[in-house]
PDB file of C-alpha atoms in Angstrom:
ATOM      1  CA  UNK M  57     -48.381 -20.574  20.748  1.00 47.00           C
ATOM      2  CA  UNK M  58     -50.852 -23.294  21.551  1.00 63.00           C
ATOM      3  CA  UNK M  59     -48.735 -26.402  22.284  1.00 53.00           C
ATOM      4  CA  UNK M  60     -51.312 -28.538  20.498  1.00 65.00           C
ATOM      5  CA  UNK M  61     -50.616 -26.584  17.296  1.00 79.00           C
ATOM      6  CA  UNK M  62     -46.995 -27.698  17.282  1.00 95.00           C
ATOM      7  CA  UNK M  63     -46.037 -29.611  14.132  1.00 97.00           C
ATOM      8  CA  UNK M  64     -44.600 -32.973  15.137  1.00 97.00           C
ATOM      9  CA  UNK M  65     -44.075 -34.293  11.604  1.00 98.00           C
ATOM     10  CA  UNK M  66     -43.804 -32.270   8.428  1.00 97.00           C
ATOM     11  CA  UNK M  67     -44.163 -34.281   5.214  1.00 98.00           C
ATOM     12  CA  UNK M  68     -43.872 -31.703   2.408  1.00 97.00           C
ATOM     13  CA  UNK M  69     -45.554 -31.206   0.024  1.00 97.00           C
ATOM     14  CA  UNK M  70     -48.226 -33.582   1.323  1.00 98.00           C
ATOM     15  CA  UNK M  71     -49.193 -32.947   4.951  1.00 98.00           C
ATOM     16  CA  UNK M  72     -48.389 -31.802   8.456  1.00 98.00           C
ATOM     17  CA  UNK M  73     -49.139 -33.792  11.606  1.00 98.00           C
ATOM     18  CA  UNK M  74     -49.789 -31.757  14.761  1.00 97.00           C
ATOM     19  CA  UNK M  75     -49.177 -32.612  18.386  1.00 96.00           C
ATOM     20  CA  UNK M  76     -52.898 -32.923  19.074  1.00 95.00           C
ATOM     21  CA  UNK M  77     -53.123 -35.629  16.406  1.00 95.00           C
ATOM     22  CA  UNK M  78     -54.798 -33.508  13.744  1.00 97.00           C
ATOM     23  CA  UNK M  79     -53.610 -33.826  10.166  1.00 98.00           C
ATOM     24  CA  UNK M  80     -53.507 -30.973   7.663  1.00 97.00           C
ATOM     25  CA  UNK M  81     -53.353 -32.335   4.112  1.00 98.00           C
ATOM     26  CA  UNK M  82     -51.922 -29.727   1.793  1.00 97.00           C
ATOM     27  CA  UNK M  83     -52.997 -31.277  -1.525  1.00 97.00           C
ATOM     28  CA  UNK M  84     -55.315 -33.925  -2.910  1.00 96.00           C
ATOM     29  CA  UNK M  85     -58.381 -32.905  -0.917  1.00 97.00           C
ATOM     30  CA  UNK M  86     -60.867 -32.120  -3.693  1.00 98.00           C
ATOM     31  CA  UNK M  87     -63.816 -34.430  -4.275  1.00 98.00           C
ATOM     32  CA  UNK M  88     -65.806 -35.168  -7.408  1.00 98.00           C
ATOM     33  CA  UNK M  89     -69.017 -37.236  -7.335  1.00 98.00           C
ATOM     34  CA  UNK M  90     -69.640 -40.376  -9.365  1.00 98.00           C
ATOM     35  CA  UNK M  91     -71.965 -40.195 -12.350  1.00 97.00           C
ATOM     36  CA  UNK M  92     -71.818 -39.915 -16.123  1.00 97.00           C
ATOM     37  CA  UNK M  93     -68.658 -38.278 -17.440  1.00 97.00           C
ATOM     38  CA  UNK M  94     -69.763 -35.900 -20.212  1.00 95.00           C
ATOM     39  CA  UNK M  95     -66.481 -36.039 -22.111  1.00 95.00           C
ATOM     40  CA  UNK M  96     -66.158 -39.845 -22.296  1.00 96.00           C
ATOM     41  CA  UNK M  97     -69.628 -41.245 -21.589  1.00 96.00           C
ATOM     42  CA  UNK M  98     -68.131 -43.463 -18.886  1.00 97.00           C
ATOM     43  CA  UNK M  99     -70.501 -44.178 -15.991  1.00 97.00           C
ATOM     44  CA  UNK M 100     -69.279 -44.478 -12.399  1.00 98.00           C
ATOM     45  CA  UNK M 101     -70.837 -45.362  -9.067  1.00 97.00           C
ATOM     46  CA  UNK M 102     -69.638 -45.699  -5.477  1.00 98.00           C
ATOM     47  CA  UNK M 103     -69.998 -48.899  -3.475  1.00 97.00           C
ATOM     48  CA  UNK M 104     -69.582 -49.358   0.289  1.00 97.00           C
ATOM     49  CA  UNK M 105     -67.767 -52.632   0.829  1.00 97.00           C
ATOM     50  CA  UNK M 106     -67.044 -52.761   4.560  1.00 97.00           C
ATOM     51  CA  UNK M 107     -69.173 -50.518   6.812  1.00 96.00           C
ATOM     52  CA  UNK M 108     -66.947 -51.236   9.820  1.00 97.00           C
ATOM     53  CA  UNK M 109     -63.993 -49.433   8.198  1.00 97.00           C
ATOM     54  CA  UNK M 110     -66.015 -47.397   5.664  1.00 97.00           C
ATOM     55  CA  UNK M 111     -64.025 -49.142   2.961  1.00 98.00           C
ATOM     56  CA  UNK M 112     -65.434 -48.278  -0.439  1.00 98.00           C
ATOM     57  CA  UNK M 113     -64.607 -48.252  -4.141  1.00 98.00           C
ATOM     58  CA  UNK M 114     -65.637 -46.377  -7.253  1.00 98.00           C
ATOM     59  CA  UNK M 115     -66.719 -48.597 -10.154  1.00 98.00           C
ATOM     60  CA  UNK M 116     -66.474 -47.525 -13.792  1.00 98.00           C
ATOM     61  CA  UNK M 117     -68.096 -48.873 -16.951  1.00 97.00           C
ATOM     62  CA  UNK M 118     -68.191 -47.504 -20.464  1.00 94.00           C
ATOM     63  CA  UNK M 119     -71.671 -46.075 -20.948  1.00 80.00           C
ATOM     64  CA  UNK M 120     -72.575 -47.645 -24.264  1.00 68.00           C
ATOM     65  CA  UNK M 121     -70.762 -50.932 -23.805  1.00 63.00           C
ATOM     66  CA  UNK M 122     -72.272 -54.059 -25.275  1.00 64.00           C
ATOM     67  CA  UNK M 123     -73.536 -56.540 -22.725  1.00 69.00           C
ATOM     68  CA  UNK M 124     -70.477 -58.734 -23.218  1.00 87.00           C
ATOM     69  CA  UNK M 125     -67.816 -59.606 -20.719  1.00 94.00           C
ATOM     70  CA  UNK M 126     -64.702 -57.488 -20.605  1.00 96.00           C
ATOM     71  CA  UNK M 127     -61.511 -57.326 -18.503  1.00 97.00           C
ATOM     72  CA  UNK M 128     -61.659 -56.227 -14.868  1.00 98.00           C
ATOM     73  CA  UNK M 129     -59.160 -53.663 -13.616  1.00 98.00           C
ATOM     74  CA  UNK M 130     -58.608 -53.144  -9.888  1.00 98.00           C
ATOM     75  CA  UNK M 131     -56.789 -49.834  -9.406  1.00 99.00           C
ATOM     76  CA  UNK M 132     -54.842 -48.474  -6.424  1.00 99.00           C
ATOM     77  CA  UNK M 133     -54.313 -44.699  -6.484  1.00 98.00           C
ATOM     78  CA  UNK M 134     -51.037 -43.066  -5.540  1.00 98.00           C
ATOM     79  CA  UNK M 135     -50.261 -40.294  -3.079  1.00 98.00           C
ATOM     80  CA  UNK M 136     -47.417 -41.471  -0.806  1.00 98.00           C
ATOM     81  CA  UNK M 137     -49.971 -43.489   1.225  1.00 98.00           C
ATOM     82  CA  UNK M 138     -51.152 -40.203   2.777  1.00 98.00           C
ATOM     83  CA  UNK M 139     -53.002 -38.072   0.196  1.00 98.00           C
ATOM     84  CA  UNK M 140     -55.313 -38.354  -2.797  1.00 98.00           C
ATOM     85  CA  UNK M 141     -58.417 -40.488  -3.168  1.00 98.00           C
ATOM     86  CA  UNK M 142     -60.352 -42.656  -5.548  1.00 98.00           C
ATOM     87  CA  UNK M 143     -62.863 -39.788  -5.479  1.00 98.00           C
ATOM     88  CA  UNK M 144     -60.452 -36.973  -6.336  1.00 98.00           C
ATOM     89  CA  UNK M 145     -60.631 -35.135  -9.685  1.00 98.00           C
ATOM     90  CA  UNK M 146     -57.135 -36.398 -10.501  1.00 98.00           C
ATOM     91  CA  UNK M 147     -57.970 -40.084 -10.316  1.00 98.00           C
ATOM     92  CA  UNK M 148     -61.576 -39.758 -11.438  1.00 98.00           C
ATOM     93  CA  UNK M 149     -60.343 -38.156 -14.659  1.00 98.00           C
ATOM     94  CA  UNK M 150     -57.602 -40.739 -15.128  1.00 98.00           C
ATOM     95  CA  UNK M 151     -59.956 -43.703 -14.634  1.00 98.00           C
ATOM     96  CA  UNK M 152     -62.614 -42.201 -16.889  1.00 98.00           C
ATOM     97  CA  UNK M 153     -60.072 -41.826 -19.690  1.00 97.00           C
ATOM     98  CA  UNK M 154     -58.607 -45.282 -19.151  1.00 98.00           C
ATOM     99  CA  UNK M 155     -61.999 -46.996 -19.121  1.00 98.00           C
ATOM    100  CA  UNK M 156     -63.153 -45.071 -22.180  1.00 97.00           C
ATOM    101  CA  UNK M 157     -60.222 -46.502 -24.119  1.00 96.00           C
ATOM    102  CA  UNK M 158     -59.991 -50.037 -22.712  1.00 94.00           C
ATOM    103  CA  UNK M 159     -63.641 -50.964 -22.164  1.00 93.00           C
ATOM    104  CA  UNK M 160     -62.987 -52.606 -18.794  1.00 97.00           C
ATOM    105  CA  UNK M 161     -64.949 -52.786 -15.589  1.00 97.00           C
ATOM    106  CA  UNK M 162     -62.708 -50.733 -13.315  1.00 98.00           C
ATOM    107  CA  UNK M 163     -62.701 -50.774  -9.517  1.00 98.00           C
ATOM    108  CA  UNK M 164     -60.813 -47.849  -7.957  1.00 98.00           C
ATOM    109  CA  UNK M 165     -60.074 -48.481  -4.272  1.00 98.00           C
ATOM    110  CA  UNK M 166     -60.723 -45.867  -1.592  1.00 98.00           C
ATOM    111  CA  UNK M 167     -58.293 -47.283   0.965  1.00 98.00           C
ATOM    112  CA  UNK M 168     -57.540 -45.810   4.365  1.00 98.00           C
ATOM    113  CA  UNK M 169     -54.523 -43.501   4.494  1.00 98.00           C
ATOM    114  CA  UNK M 170     -51.674 -42.888   6.915  1.00 98.00           C
ATOM    115  CA  UNK M 171     -51.003 -41.424   9.392  1.00 98.00           C
ATOM    116  CA  UNK M 172     -54.498 -41.895  10.870  1.00 98.00           C
ATOM    117  CA  UNK M 173     -54.407 -45.466   9.582  1.00 98.00           C
ATOM    118  CA  UNK M 174     -50.778 -46.587   9.247  1.00 98.00           C
ATOM    119  CA  UNK M 175     -49.760 -49.431   6.990  1.00 98.00           C
ATOM    120  CA  UNK M 176     -50.794 -52.202   6.683  1.00 98.00           C
ATOM    121  CA  UNK M 177     -54.293 -50.616   6.638  1.00 98.00           C
ATOM    122  CA  UNK M 178     -54.024 -49.680   2.950  1.00 98.00           C
ATOM    123  CA  UNK M 179     -52.762 -53.159   2.060  1.00 98.00           C
ATOM    124  CA  UNK M 180     -55.545 -54.819   4.024  1.00 98.00           C
ATOM    125  CA  UNK M 181     -58.188 -52.592   2.446  1.00 98.00           C
ATOM    126  CA  UNK M 182     -56.926 -53.205  -1.062  1.00 99.00           C
ATOM    127  CA  UNK M 183     -56.781 -56.953  -0.511  1.00 98.00           C
ATOM    128  CA  UNK M 184     -60.317 -56.906   0.891  1.00 98.00           C
ATOM    129  CA  UNK M 185     -61.534 -55.155  -2.262  1.00 98.00           C
ATOM    130  CA  UNK M 186     -59.665 -57.632  -4.486  1.00 98.00           C
ATOM    131  CA  UNK M 187     -61.360 -60.513  -2.645  1.00 98.00           C
ATOM    132  CA  UNK M 188     -64.707 -58.728  -2.919  1.00 97.00           C
ATOM    133  CA  UNK M 189     -64.247 -58.446  -6.666  1.00 97.00           C
ATOM    134  CA  UNK M 190     -63.374 -62.155  -6.958  1.00 97.00           C
ATOM    135  CA  UNK M 191     -66.469 -63.088  -4.918  1.00 96.00           C
ATOM    136  CA  UNK M 192     -68.609 -62.009  -7.879  1.00 96.00           C
ATOM    137  CA  UNK M 193     -67.184 -64.699 -10.151  1.00 95.00           C
ATOM    138  CA  UNK M 194     -69.690 -67.264  -8.887  1.00 88.00           C
ATOM    139  CA  UNK M 195     -73.277 -66.962 -10.029  1.00 75.00           C
ATOM    140  CA  UNK M 196     -75.236 -65.340  -7.234  1.00 68.00           C
ATOM    141  CA  UNK M 197     -72.049 -64.564  -5.330  1.00 68.00           C
ATOM    142  CA  UNK M 198     -70.649 -61.278  -4.140  1.00 68.00           C
ATOM    143  CA  UNK M 199     -72.850 -58.356  -3.197  1.00 70.00           C
ATOM    144  CA  UNK M 200     -74.980 -58.299  -6.317  1.00 69.00           C
ATOM    145  CA  UNK M 201     -72.873 -55.783  -8.263  1.00 87.00           C
ATOM    146  CA  UNK M 202     -74.084 -56.607 -11.758  1.00 91.00           C
ATOM    147  CA  UNK M 203     -71.311 -54.645 -13.446  1.00 95.00           C
ATOM    148  CA  UNK M 204     -68.901 -57.248 -12.102  1.00 96.00           C
ATOM    149  CA  UNK M 205     -71.102 -60.337 -12.024  1.00 94.00           C
ATOM    150  CA  UNK M 206     -72.593 -59.837 -15.481  1.00 92.00           C
ATOM    151  CA  UNK M 207     -70.039 -57.764 -17.365  1.00 94.00           C
ATOM    152  CA  UNK M 208     -66.686 -58.790 -15.885  1.00 96.00           C
ATOM    153  CA  UNK M 209     -64.401 -61.480 -17.311  1.00 97.00           C
ATOM    154  CA  UNK M 210     -62.707 -63.013 -14.279  1.00 97.00           C
ATOM    155  CA  UNK M 211     -60.170 -64.750 -16.499  1.00 97.00           C
ATOM    156  CA  UNK M 212     -58.843 -61.288 -17.374  1.00 98.00           C
ATOM    157  CA  UNK M 213     -58.424 -59.658 -13.978  1.00 98.00           C
ATOM    158  CA  UNK M 214     -55.714 -56.988 -13.786  1.00 98.00           C
ATOM    159  CA  UNK M 215     -54.141 -55.160 -10.869  1.00 98.00           C
ATOM    160  CA  UNK M 216     -52.686 -51.704 -11.378  1.00 98.00           C
ATOM    161  CA  UNK M 217     -51.490 -48.678  -9.466  1.00 98.00           C
ATOM    162  CA  UNK M 218     -49.226 -45.665  -9.673  1.00 98.00           C
ATOM    163  CA  UNK M 219     -46.548 -44.604  -7.196  1.00 98.00           C
ATOM    164  CA  UNK M 220     -47.642 -45.806  -3.737  1.00 98.00           C
ATOM    165  CA  UNK M 221     -50.563 -47.501  -5.480  1.00 98.00           C
ATOM    166  CA  UNK M 222     -48.093 -49.525  -7.526  1.00 98.00           C
ATOM    167  CA  UNK M 223     -46.477 -50.625  -4.296  1.00 98.00           C
ATOM    168  CA  UNK M 224     -49.894 -51.653  -2.953  1.00 99.00           C
ATOM    169  CA  UNK M 225     -50.760 -53.538  -6.148  1.00 99.00           C
ATOM    170  CA  UNK M 226     -47.522 -55.540  -5.967  1.00 98.00           C
ATOM    171  CA  UNK M 227     -47.995 -56.396  -2.319  1.00 98.00           C
ATOM    172  CA  UNK M 228     -51.596 -57.568  -2.563  1.00 98.00           C
ATOM    173  CA  UNK M 229     -50.696 -59.681  -5.592  1.00 98.00           C
ATOM    174  CA  UNK M 230     -47.927 -61.343  -3.563  1.00 98.00           C
ATOM    175  CA  UNK M 231     -50.445 -61.922  -0.769  1.00 98.00           C
ATOM    176  CA  UNK M 232     -52.636 -64.007  -3.058  1.00 98.00           C
ATOM    177  CA  UNK M 233     -49.967 -66.720  -2.963  1.00 97.00           C
ATOM    178  CA  UNK M 234     -50.696 -67.416   0.706  1.00 97.00           C
ATOM    179  CA  UNK M 235     -54.353 -66.337   0.609  1.00 98.00           C
ATOM    180  CA  UNK M 236     -55.894 -67.418  -2.709  1.00 98.00           C
ATOM    181  CA  UNK M 237     -58.854 -65.467  -4.023  1.00 98.00           C
ATOM    182  CA  UNK M 238     -62.392 -66.765  -3.923  1.00 96.00           C
ATOM    183  CA  UNK M 239     -63.747 -68.961  -6.733  1.00 96.00           C
ATOM    184  CA  UNK M 240     -60.194 -69.840  -7.837  1.00 97.00           C
ATOM    185  CA  UNK M 241     -59.885 -66.430  -9.487  1.00 98.00           C
ATOM    186  CA  UNK M 242     -56.337 -65.562 -10.552  1.00 98.00           C
ATOM    187  CA  UNK M 243     -54.782 -62.220 -11.400  1.00 98.00           C
ATOM    188  CA  UNK M 244     -53.795 -62.232 -15.081  1.00 98.00           C
ATOM    189  CA  UNK M 245     -51.591 -59.137 -15.153  1.00 98.00           C
ATOM    190  CA  UNK M 246     -49.904 -56.481 -13.028  1.00 98.00           C
ATOM    191  CA  UNK M 247     -49.443 -52.907 -14.236  1.00 98.00           C
ATOM    192  CA  UNK M 248     -46.932 -50.914 -12.180  1.00 98.00           C
ATOM    193  CA  UNK M 249     -46.942 -47.225 -13.093  1.00 98.00           C
ATOM    194  CA  UNK M 250     -43.943 -45.337 -11.691  1.00 98.00           C
ATOM    195  CA  UNK M 251     -44.056 -47.649  -8.638  1.00 98.00           C
ATOM    196  CA  UNK M 252     -42.717 -46.627  -5.242  1.00 98.00           C
ATOM    197  CA  UNK M 253     -40.025 -49.002  -4.003  1.00 98.00           C
ATOM    198  CA  UNK M 254     -36.937 -48.116  -2.007  1.00 98.00           C
ATOM    199  CA  UNK M 255     -34.193 -49.708   0.086  1.00 97.00           C
ATOM    200  CA  UNK M 256     -31.213 -49.215   2.349  1.00 96.00           C
ATOM    201  CA  UNK M 257     -28.563 -49.369  -0.356  1.00 95.00           C
ATOM    202  CA  UNK M 258     -28.645 -47.361  -3.581  1.00 96.00           C
ATOM    203  CA  UNK M 259     -29.554 -49.193  -6.771  1.00 96.00           C
ATOM    204  CA  UNK M 260     -28.106 -48.084 -10.116  1.00 95.00           C
ATOM    205  CA  UNK M 261     -27.965 -44.308 -10.380  1.00 95.00           C
ATOM    206  CA  UNK M 262     -30.234 -43.614  -7.393  1.00 96.00           C
ATOM    207  CA  UNK M 263     -29.272 -40.585  -5.275  1.00 94.00           C
ATOM    208  CA  UNK M 264     -26.620 -41.492  -2.716  1.00 96.00           C
ATOM    209  CA  UNK M 265     -26.910 -38.362  -0.587  1.00 96.00           C
ATOM    210  CA  UNK M 266     -27.326 -39.715   2.962  1.00 96.00           C
ATOM    211  CA  UNK M 267     -29.672 -36.890   4.006  1.00 97.00           C
ATOM    212  CA  UNK M 268     -32.013 -37.602   1.088  1.00 96.00           C
ATOM    213  CA  UNK M 269     -31.978 -41.353   1.662  1.00 97.00           C
ATOM    214  CA  UNK M 270     -32.565 -40.889   5.387  1.00 97.00           C
ATOM    215  CA  UNK M 271     -35.548 -38.670   4.603  1.00 97.00           C
ATOM    216  CA  UNK M 272     -37.177 -41.339   2.463  1.00 97.00           C
ATOM    217  CA  UNK M 273     -36.437 -43.908   5.142  1.00 98.00           C
ATOM    218  CA  UNK M 274     -38.054 -41.651   7.748  1.00 98.00           C
ATOM    219  CA  UNK M 275     -41.181 -41.098   5.662  1.00 98.00           C
ATOM    220  CA  UNK M 276     -41.557 -44.863   5.197  1.00 98.00           C
ATOM    221  CA  UNK M 277     -41.386 -45.246   8.979  1.00 98.00           C
ATOM    222  CA  UNK M 278     -44.004 -42.504   9.318  1.00 98.00           C
ATOM    223  CA  UNK M 279     -46.558 -44.176   7.000  1.00 98.00           C
ATOM    224  CA  UNK M 280     -45.972 -47.462   8.851  1.00 98.00           C
ATOM    225  CA  UNK M 281     -46.581 -45.873  12.237  1.00 98.00           C
ATOM    226  CA  UNK M 282     -42.896 -46.425  13.050  1.00 97.00           C
ATOM    227  CA  UNK M 283     -43.442 -50.186  13.027  1.00 97.00           C
ATOM    228  CA  UNK M 284     -41.101 -51.040  10.124  1.00 96.00           C
ATOM    229  CA  UNK M 285     -37.807 -49.968   8.622  1.00 96.00           C
ATOM    230  CA  UNK M 286     -36.644 -49.454   5.058  1.00 97.00           C
ATOM    231  CA  UNK M 287     -35.492 -53.072   4.772  1.00 96.00           C
ATOM    232  CA  UNK M 288     -39.136 -54.166   4.963  1.00 98.00           C
ATOM    233  CA  UNK M 289     -39.833 -56.321   1.855  1.00 98.00           C
ATOM    234  CA  UNK M 290     -43.068 -54.418   1.329  1.00 98.00           C
ATOM    235  CA  UNK M 291     -41.022 -51.394   0.268  1.00 98.00           C
ATOM    236  CA  UNK M 292     -37.904 -53.330  -0.837  1.00 98.00           C
ATOM    237  CA  UNK M 293     -39.237 -56.360  -2.729  1.00 97.00           C
ATOM    238  CA  UNK M 294     -35.709 -57.507  -3.528  1.00 96.00           C
ATOM    239  CA  UNK M 295     -35.515 -58.682   0.097  1.00 95.00           C
ATOM    240  CA  UNK M 296     -37.922 -61.479  -0.806  1.00 94.00           C
ATOM    241  CA  UNK M 297     -36.603 -63.316  -3.854  1.00 92.00           C
ATOM    242  CA  UNK M 298     -39.443 -65.832  -3.748  1.00 93.00           C
ATOM    243  CA  UNK M 299     -41.987 -62.999  -4.045  1.00 94.00           C
ATOM    244  CA  UNK M 300     -40.657 -62.205  -7.504  1.00 96.00           C
ATOM    245  CA  UNK M 301     -39.866 -65.754  -8.623  1.00 97.00           C
ATOM    246  CA  UNK M 302     -43.354 -66.934  -7.658  1.00 98.00           C
ATOM    247  CA  UNK M 303     -45.267 -63.787  -8.622  1.00 98.00           C
ATOM    248  CA  UNK M 304     -48.792 -65.136  -9.254  1.00 98.00           C
ATOM    249  CA  UNK M 305     -49.680 -63.603 -12.609  1.00 98.00           C
ATOM    250  CA  UNK M 306     -48.900 -64.186 -16.272  1.00 98.00           C
ATOM    251  CA  UNK M 307     -47.834 -60.719 -17.391  1.00 98.00           C
ATOM    252  CA  UNK M 308     -46.258 -57.604 -15.875  1.00 98.00           C
ATOM    253  CA  UNK M 309     -45.775 -54.129 -17.313  1.00 98.00           C
ATOM    254  CA  UNK M 310     -43.462 -51.731 -15.456  1.00 98.00           C
ATOM    255  CA  UNK M 311     -43.652 -48.090 -16.532  1.00 98.00           C
ATOM    256  CA  UNK M 312     -40.906 -45.674 -15.462  1.00 98.00           C
ATOM    257  CA  UNK M 313     -39.781 -42.140 -16.312  1.00 98.00           C
ATOM    258  CA  UNK M 314     -36.323 -40.728 -16.877  1.00 98.00           C
ATOM    259  CA  UNK M 315     -36.483 -38.040 -14.175  1.00 97.00           C
ATOM    260  CA  UNK M 316     -38.133 -40.097 -11.411  1.00 98.00           C
ATOM    261  CA  UNK M 317     -36.281 -40.798  -8.170  1.00 96.00           C
ATOM    262  CA  UNK M 318     -37.824 -44.268  -8.221  1.00 98.00           C
ATOM    263  CA  UNK M 319     -36.818 -45.055 -11.822  1.00 98.00           C
ATOM    264  CA  UNK M 320     -33.942 -47.330 -10.897  1.00 98.00           C
ATOM    265  CA  UNK M 321     -36.091 -49.428  -8.561  1.00 98.00           C
ATOM    266  CA  UNK M 322     -38.709 -49.939 -11.257  1.00 98.00           C
ATOM    267  CA  UNK M 323     -36.048 -50.941 -13.747  1.00 98.00           C
ATOM    268  CA  UNK M 324     -34.444 -53.268 -11.196  1.00 98.00           C
ATOM    269  CA  UNK M 325     -37.841 -54.830 -10.436  1.00 98.00           C
ATOM    270  CA  UNK M 326     -38.237 -55.680 -14.111  1.00 98.00           C
ATOM    271  CA  UNK M 327     -34.700 -57.045 -14.445  1.00 98.00           C
ATOM    272  CA  UNK M 328     -34.817 -59.131 -11.298  1.00 97.00           C
ATOM    273  CA  UNK M 329     -38.232 -60.471 -12.199  1.00 98.00           C
ATOM    274  CA  UNK M 330     -36.928 -61.668 -15.564  1.00 97.00           C
ATOM    275  CA  UNK M 331     -33.796 -63.177 -13.973  1.00 97.00           C
ATOM    276  CA  UNK M 332     -35.656 -64.847 -11.097  1.00 97.00           C
ATOM    277  CA  UNK M 333     -36.972 -67.829 -13.020  1.00 96.00           C
ATOM    278  CA  UNK M 334     -40.491 -66.407 -13.069  1.00 98.00           C
ATOM    279  CA  UNK M 335     -42.325 -67.986 -15.987  1.00 96.00           C
ATOM    280  CA  UNK M 336     -44.421 -64.996 -17.038  1.00 98.00           C
ATOM    281  CA  UNK M 337     -43.887 -62.221 -19.576  1.00 98.00           C
ATOM    282  CA  UNK M 338     -42.440 -58.905 -18.373  1.00 98.00           C
ATOM    283  CA  UNK M 339     -42.236 -55.604 -20.222  1.00 98.00           C
ATOM    284  CA  UNK M 340     -40.478 -52.349 -19.310  1.00 98.00           C
ATOM    285  CA  UNK M 341     -41.361 -48.976 -20.858  1.00 98.00           C
ATOM    286  CA  UNK M 342     -39.688 -45.668 -20.132  1.00 98.00           C
ATOM    287  CA  UNK M 343     -40.805 -42.121 -20.878  1.00 98.00           C
ATOM    288  CA  UNK M 344     -37.959 -39.681 -21.516  1.00 98.00           C
ATOM    289  CA  UNK M 345     -37.552 -36.311 -19.837  1.00 98.00           C
ATOM    290  CA  UNK M 346     -40.551 -36.598 -17.543  1.00 98.00           C
ATOM    291  CA  UNK M 347     -40.961 -36.730 -13.764  1.00 98.00           C
ATOM    292  CA  UNK M 348     -42.864 -39.002 -11.402  1.00 98.00           C
ATOM    293  CA  UNK M 349     -46.571 -39.449 -12.354  1.00 98.00           C
ATOM    294  CA  UNK M 350     -46.391 -36.528 -14.782  1.00 98.00           C
ATOM    295  CA  UNK M 351     -49.356 -38.015 -16.716  1.00 98.00           C
ATOM    296  CA  UNK M 352     -51.750 -37.113 -13.897  1.00 98.00           C
ATOM    297  CA  UNK M 353     -51.030 -33.386 -14.117  1.00 97.00           C
ATOM    298  CA  UNK M 354     -50.540 -33.335 -17.901  1.00 97.00           C
ATOM    299  CA  UNK M 355     -52.994 -35.951 -19.150  1.00 97.00           C
ATOM    300  CA  UNK M 356     -53.315 -34.466 -22.637  1.00 96.00           C
ATOM    301  CA  UNK M 357     -49.642 -34.062 -23.460  1.00 98.00           C
ATOM    302  CA  UNK M 358     -48.262 -36.291 -26.212  1.00 98.00           C
ATOM    303  CA  UNK M 359     -46.176 -38.402 -23.853  1.00 98.00           C
ATOM    304  CA  UNK M 360     -49.098 -38.997 -21.476  1.00 98.00           C
ATOM    305  CA  UNK M 361     -51.280 -40.033 -24.400  1.00 98.00           C
ATOM    306  CA  UNK M 362     -48.584 -42.434 -25.595  1.00 98.00           C
ATOM    307  CA  UNK M 363     -48.221 -43.881 -22.121  1.00 97.00           C
ATOM    308  CA  UNK M 364     -51.988 -44.315 -21.839  1.00 98.00           C
ATOM    309  CA  UNK M 365     -51.943 -46.164 -25.156  1.00 98.00           C
ATOM    310  CA  UNK M 366     -49.388 -48.599 -23.726  1.00 97.00           C
ATOM    311  CA  UNK M 367     -51.590 -49.231 -20.691  1.00 98.00           C
ATOM    312  CA  UNK M 368     -54.560 -49.845 -22.954  1.00 98.00           C
ATOM    313  CA  UNK M 369     -52.613 -52.272 -25.150  1.00 97.00           C
ATOM    314  CA  UNK M 370     -51.356 -54.191 -22.119  1.00 98.00           C
ATOM    315  CA  UNK M 371     -54.852 -54.692 -20.718  1.00 97.00           C
ATOM    316  CA  UNK M 372     -56.518 -55.352 -24.065  1.00 94.00           C
ATOM    317  CA  UNK M 373     -54.042 -58.061 -25.079  1.00 89.00           C
ATOM    318  CA  UNK M 374     -55.146 -61.540 -24.044  1.00 70.00           C
TER     319      UNK M 374
END
C-alpha cells in the first residue's frame, strides 16, 4: 500500500483525510449554476467578494418582485464545517424555495471549509460577507450590487443557518458586538435551524455514552485544526453568559427536531437566552419525529413545508 494513501482521519459519513493531505469528500460535492429557477422564478447570481481567498456568495431575488425594499437574509449553509456548499443542489433548492415565499434578498455564503481551512476560516469568511452586505447600506457604497443597494432594507437584516451554519450565524452575530457593522447596520433577527452546539457535560437528555461524546469532541478538534477543545465558547455558547445576555438582535427563532442529537442544546440555548436578561423576543419551535436537517432531504413533506412556513413568518414579521 502506498503510505500516502493511508487514512489519517476518517469522518464518516462526510470525508476522509489522507496522509498526503488530500481530502476525499464522500457527499455534498454536486454543483448547480446560478440562474433563473424554472419552478419558482427566483433569480440567482454569484459574486466574488474577496479574490485573495476566493470568498464568494450566491445572491437570490424573486424574479418578478416589485422595485421596493425587502428584508435581507444572510444564510450560512450546514455540513459539519467540512462538506456542502452554497452552490450545491441541496442549498440552491432550499434558498430558491425560501426566497420565493419570503420575497427577500438572500445572500448564501460560500465559506472555506475544514480541514483545508480550519476554523476560524469559516467564521472569518461569513463575517466578511456580513460586513460586505452592510457596506451597501450607504448610497454609492459597497461593490455596486444593486440587488442589495436598491432592493434591500437594511433595517430588516436577518442572519440564518442550519446545523454548522447555525453555529456560524450565532458566532458572527456575537462578533458584531466588538466589531460593529458598517453604516451602523444592525442585525434584526437570528434564525437558528437545528443548530450545532455541544459541550463537555451532557445537557438534558443528550447521549451520555463517553465514546459518542469523545467522538464529537474529536471532530470539533479536527475542524479547528486541533487548536481548540470542546469547552470553546464557539461550540459551547453557555461558556460565555454575556454573549447571550448581550446578543445584538431583537428577535431569535430556534428550530429543533425531536430525534436530533443537538436538540437539547438548541432548547437550552432558547431557555438560557430568555433567562439571561436579554431584552429581545425568543421563540422555540420543535418538529416531532424527525431527524437533524430532515427538511433538506425531504423538502416537500408536510413537516418540512410547515417548518418553512415558520421561517417565512419569522422573517416577514416586522
